[in-house]
Amino acid sequence: MNILKIIGIAIVAVTLILTVKAYRPEAALQISLATGVILLLIAAGTISGLIEKITAEAQKYGIDPGYFSVLIKTIGIAYIAQLGSQICSDAGESAIASKVDLCGRLVILVTVMPTVIEIIEMVCTLLEVNIS
């Protein structure tokens, strides 16, 4: 089970960080960064099968897979921004962490906007509303 692997890695990393932090705080931050990347890669490997399944179902029902692509990208951006923000907070840089959160939200907005516009156009077409 991946969750047991994730928890095991996290416990080992936290123990190592607590041991190293007293002598070399910069090394503790590096261990934290490396652990975050490792856990993110494990999680990404876990959801890759789910993404393929969702894409196959979308194609089966004639739904444009681009919509799911935007959804997956948005979720990925949110998780990566949260990870970056938490790393900055762990390093004691809460101001930078809040900027990372803001930038993550802006990137999500830019990512979803074309799809939102397309959906609005489809709804207007269905309702026979002239948007010109």
PDB file of C-alpha atoms in Angstrom:
ATOM      1  CA  MET A   1       0.000   0.000   0.000  1.00  0.00           C
ATOM      2  CA  ASN A   2       1.299   3.398  -0.955  1.00  0.00           C
ATOM      3  CA  ILE A   3      -0.087   5.120   2.121  1.00  0.00           C
ATOM      4  CA  LEU A   4       2.053   2.925   4.362  1.00  0.00           C
ATOM      5  CA  LYS A   5       5.085   3.756   2.248  1.00  0.00           C
ATOM      6  CA  ILE A   6       4.258   7.465   2.438  1.00  0.00           C
ATOM      7  CA  ILE A   7       3.792   7.401   6.201  1.00  0.00           C
ATOM      8  CA  GLY A   8       6.991   5.388   6.655  1.00  0.00           C
ATOM      9  CA  ILE A   9       9.022   7.841   4.590  1.00  0.00           C
ATOM     10  CA  ALA A  10       7.453  10.773   6.440  1.00  0.00           C
ATOM     11  CA  ILE A  11       8.222   9.309   9.876  1.00  0.00           C
ATOM     12  CA  VAL A  12      11.827   8.558   8.944  1.00  0.00           C
ATOM     13  CA  ALA A  13      12.224  12.054   7.481  1.00  0.00           C
ATOM     14  CA  VAL A  14      10.726  13.778  10.522  1.00  0.00           C
ATOM     15  CA  THR A  15      12.949  11.768  12.860  1.00  0.00           C
ATOM     16  CA  LEU A  16      15.993  12.630  10.769  1.00  0.00           C
ATOM     17  CA  ILE A  17      14.995  16.300  10.572  1.00  0.00           C
ATOM     18  CA  LEU A  18      14.514  16.563  14.338  1.00  0.00           C
ATOM     19  CA  THR A  19      17.908  14.940  14.913  1.00  0.00           C
ATOM     20  CA  VAL A  20      19.769  17.106  12.391  1.00  0.00           C
ATOM     21  CA  LYS A  21      17.975  20.409  13.077  1.00  0.00           C
ATOM     22  CA  ALA A  22      19.878  21.132  16.305  1.00  0.00           C
ATOM     23  CA  TYR A  23      23.265  20.887  14.595  1.00  0.00           C
ATOM     24  CA  ARG A  24      22.585  21.907  10.988  1.00  0.00           C
ATOM     25  CA  PRO A  25      19.264  23.668  10.383  1.00  0.00           C
ATOM     26  CA  GLU A  26      20.028  24.137   6.684  1.00  0.00           C
ATOM     27  CA  ALA A  27      20.442  20.385   6.263  1.00  0.00           C
ATOM     28  CA  ALA A  28      17.083  19.846   7.968  1.00  0.00           C
ATOM     29  CA  LEU A  29      15.450  22.096   5.368  1.00  0.00           C
ATOM     30  CA  GLN A  30      17.119  20.175   2.553  1.00  0.00           C
ATOM     31  CA  ILE A  31      15.876  16.882   3.990  1.00  0.00           C
ATOM     32  CA  SER A  32      12.391  18.358   4.182  1.00  0.00           C
ATOM     33  CA  LEU A  33      12.559  19.485   0.546  1.00  0.00           C
ATOM     34  CA  ALA A  34      13.813  16.117  -0.655  1.00  0.00           C
ATOM     35  CA  THR A  35      11.135  14.306   1.316  1.00  0.00           C
ATOM     36  CA  GLY A  36       8.428  16.547  -0.143  1.00  0.00           C
ATOM     37  CA  VAL A  37       9.599  15.818  -3.669  1.00  0.00           C
ATOM     38  CA  ILE A  38       9.765  12.069  -3.018  1.00  0.00           C
ATOM     39  CA  LEU A  39       6.265  12.021  -1.535  1.00  0.00           C
ATOM     40  CA  LEU A  40       4.930  14.085  -4.434  1.00  0.00           C
ATOM     41  CA  LEU A  41       6.432  11.636  -6.943  1.00  0.00           C
ATOM     42  CA  ILE A  42       4.895   8.690  -5.113  1.00  0.00           C
ATOM     43  CA  ALA A  43       1.505  10.412  -5.115  1.00  0.00           C
ATOM     44  CA  ALA A  44       1.832  11.274  -8.813  1.00  0.00           C
ATOM     45  CA  GLY A  45       2.542   7.647  -9.614  1.00  0.00           C
ATOM     46  CA  THR A  46      -0.516   6.622  -7.664  1.00  0.00           C
ATOM     47  CA  ILE A  47      -2.929   8.865  -9.531  1.00  0.00           C
ATOM     48  CA  SER A  48      -1.603   8.227 -13.046  1.00  0.00           C
ATOM     49  CA  GLY A  49      -3.809   5.137 -13.379  1.00  0.00           C
ATOM     50  CA  LEU A  50      -6.816   7.109 -12.214  1.00  0.00           C
ATOM     51  CA  ILE A  51      -6.176   9.794 -14.829  1.00  0.00           C
ATOM     52  CA  GLU A  52      -6.049   7.165 -17.581  1.00  0.00           C
ATOM     53  CA  LYS A  53      -9.328   5.660 -16.349  1.00  0.00           C
ATOM     54  CA  ILE A  54     -11.089   9.047 -16.270  1.00  0.00           C
ATOM     55  CA  THR A  55      -9.810   9.883 -19.765  1.00  0.00           C
ATOM     56  CA  ALA A  56     -11.039   6.525 -21.111  1.00  0.00           C
ATOM     57  CA  GLU A  57     -14.485   7.070 -19.556  1.00  0.00           C
ATOM     58  CA  ALA A  58     -14.672  10.589 -21.016  1.00  0.00           C
ATOM     59  CA  GLN A  59     -13.877   9.292 -24.486  1.00  0.00           C
ATOM     60  CA  LYS A  60     -16.425   6.479 -24.100  1.00  0.00           C
ATOM     61  CA  TYR A  61     -19.197   9.019 -23.493  1.00  0.00           C
ATOM     62  CA  GLY A  62     -17.981  11.483 -26.112  1.00  0.00           C
ATOM     63  CA  ILE A  63     -16.816  14.121 -23.645  1.00  0.00           C
ATOM     64  CA  ASP A  64     -13.884  16.221 -24.767  1.00  0.00           C
ATOM     65  CA  PRO A  65     -10.834  14.940 -22.839  1.00  0.00           C
ATOM     66  CA  GLY A  66      -9.534  18.517 -22.788  1.00  0.00           C
ATOM     67  CA  TYR A  67     -11.944  19.314 -19.963  1.00  0.00           C
ATOM     68  CA  PHE A  68     -10.454  16.597 -17.802  1.00  0.00           C
ATOM     69  CA  SER A  69      -6.982  17.711 -18.786  1.00  0.00           C
ATOM     70  CA  VAL A  70      -7.736  21.180 -17.426  1.00  0.00           C
ATOM     71  CA  LEU A  71      -9.165  19.641 -14.264  1.00  0.00           C
ATOM     72  CA  ILE A  72      -6.081  17.471 -13.686  1.00  0.00           C
ATOM     73  CA  LYS A  73      -3.749  20.422 -14.396  1.00  0.00           C
ATOM     74  CA  THR A  74      -5.682  22.585 -11.948  1.00  0.00           C
ATOM     75  CA  ILE A  75      -5.481  19.976  -9.204  1.00  0.00           C
ATOM     76  CA  GLY A  76      -1.766  19.519  -9.881  1.00  0.00           C
ATOM     77  CA  ILE A  77      -1.117  23.254  -9.727  1.00  0.00           C
ATOM     78  CA  ALA A  78      -3.015  23.503  -6.446  1.00  0.00           C
ATOM     79  CA  TYR A  79      -1.052  20.670  -4.841  1.00  0.00           C
ATOM     80  CA  ILE A  80       2.306  21.915  -6.067  1.00  0.00           C
ATOM     81  CA  ALA A  81       1.556  25.475  -4.926  1.00  0.00           C
ATOM     82  CA  GLN A  82       0.491  24.169  -1.526  1.00  0.00           C
ATOM     83  CA  LEU A  83       3.677  22.112  -1.249  1.00  0.00           C
ATOM     84  CA  GLY A  84       5.791  25.142  -2.168  1.00  0.00           C
ATOM     85  CA  SER A  85       3.922  27.316   0.295  1.00  0.00           C
ATOM     86  CA  GLN A  86       4.362  24.808   3.106  1.00  0.00           C
ATOM     87  CA  ILE A  87       8.065  24.506   2.366  1.00  0.00           C
ATOM     88  CA  CYS A  88       8.401  28.287   2.603  1.00  0.00           C
ATOM     89  CA  SER A  89       6.436  28.280   5.872  1.00  0.00           C
ATOM     90  CA  ASP A  90       8.652  25.510   7.268  1.00  0.00           C
ATOM     91  CA  ALA A  91      11.660  27.661   6.434  1.00  0.00           C
ATOM     92  CA  GLY A  92      10.123  30.533   8.399  1.00  0.00           C
ATOM     93  CA  GLU A  93       9.240  32.619   5.352  1.00  0.00           C
ATOM     94  CA  SER A  94       5.500  33.112   5.767  1.00  0.00           C
ATOM     95  CA  ALA A  95       5.481  36.220   3.539  1.00  0.00           C
ATOM     96  CA  ILE A  96       6.917  34.253   0.626  1.00  0.00           C
ATOM     97  CA  ALA A  97       4.536  31.378   1.409  1.00  0.00           C
ATOM     98  CA  SER A  98       1.546  33.682   1.013  1.00  0.00           C
ATOM     99  CA  LYS A  99       2.941  34.922  -2.320  1.00  0.00           C
ATOM    100  CA  VAL A 100       3.297  31.320  -3.519  1.00  0.00           C
ATOM    101  CA  ASP A 101      -0.360  30.725  -2.577  1.00  0.00           C
ATOM    102  CA  LEU A 102      -1.433  33.824  -4.480  1.00  0.00           C
ATOM    103  CA  CYS A 103       0.610  32.898  -7.544  1.00  0.00           C
ATOM    104  CA  GLY A 104      -0.830  29.387  -7.476  1.00  0.00           C
ATOM    105  CA  ARG A 105      -4.349  30.802  -7.508  1.00  0.00           C
ATOM    106  CA  LEU A 106      -3.483  33.134 -10.385  1.00  0.00           C
ATOM    107  CA  VAL A 107      -1.965  30.288 -12.418  1.00  0.00           C
ATOM    108  CA  ILE A 108      -5.120  28.236 -11.797  1.00  0.00           C
ATOM    109  CA  LEU A 109      -7.257  31.152 -12.962  1.00  0.00           C
ATOM    110  CA  VAL A 110      -5.239  31.522 -16.161  1.00  0.00           C
ATOM    111  CA  THR A 111      -5.402  27.752 -16.736  1.00  0.00           C
ATOM    112  CA  VAL A 112      -9.181  27.427 -16.389  1.00  0.00           C
ATOM    113  CA  MET A 113     -10.261  30.675 -18.055  1.00  0.00           C
ATOM    114  CA  PRO A 114     -10.326  29.356 -21.667  1.00  0.00           C
ATOM    115  CA  THR A 115     -12.470  26.419 -20.552  1.00  0.00           C
ATOM    116  CA  VAL A 116     -14.809  28.694 -18.598  1.00  0.00           C
ATOM    117  CA  ILE A 117     -15.228  30.927 -21.656  1.00  0.00           C
ATOM    118  CA  GLU A 118     -15.913  27.891 -23.838  1.00  0.00           C
ATOM    119  CA  ILE A 119     -18.551  26.599 -21.408  1.00  0.00           C
ATOM    120  CA  ILE A 120     -20.221  30.016 -21.270  1.00  0.00           C
ATOM    121  CA  GLU A 121     -20.320  30.098 -25.083  1.00  0.00           C
ATOM    122  CA  MET A 122     -21.859  26.593 -25.172  1.00  0.00           C
ATOM    123  CA  VAL A 123     -24.532  27.580 -22.636  1.00  0.00           C
ATOM    124  CA  CYS A 124     -25.319  30.735 -24.591  1.00  0.00           C
ATOM    125  CA  THR A 125     -25.623  28.696 -27.771  1.00  0.00           C
ATOM    126  CA  LEU A 126     -27.984  26.257 -26.076  1.00  0.00           C
ATOM    127  CA  LEU A 127     -30.066  29.137 -24.746  1.00  0.00           C
ATOM    128  CA  GLU A 128     -29.862  30.905 -28.117  1.00  0.00           C
ATOM    129  CA  VAL A 129     -28.403  34.017 -26.536  1.00  0.00           C
ATOM    130  CA  ASN A 130     -26.414  36.362 -28.771  1.00  0.00           C
ATOM    131  CA  ILE A 131     -23.082  37.136 -27.055  1.00  0.00           C
ATOM    132  CA  SER A 132     -21.645  39.327 -29.815  1.00  0.00           C
TER     133      SER A 132
END
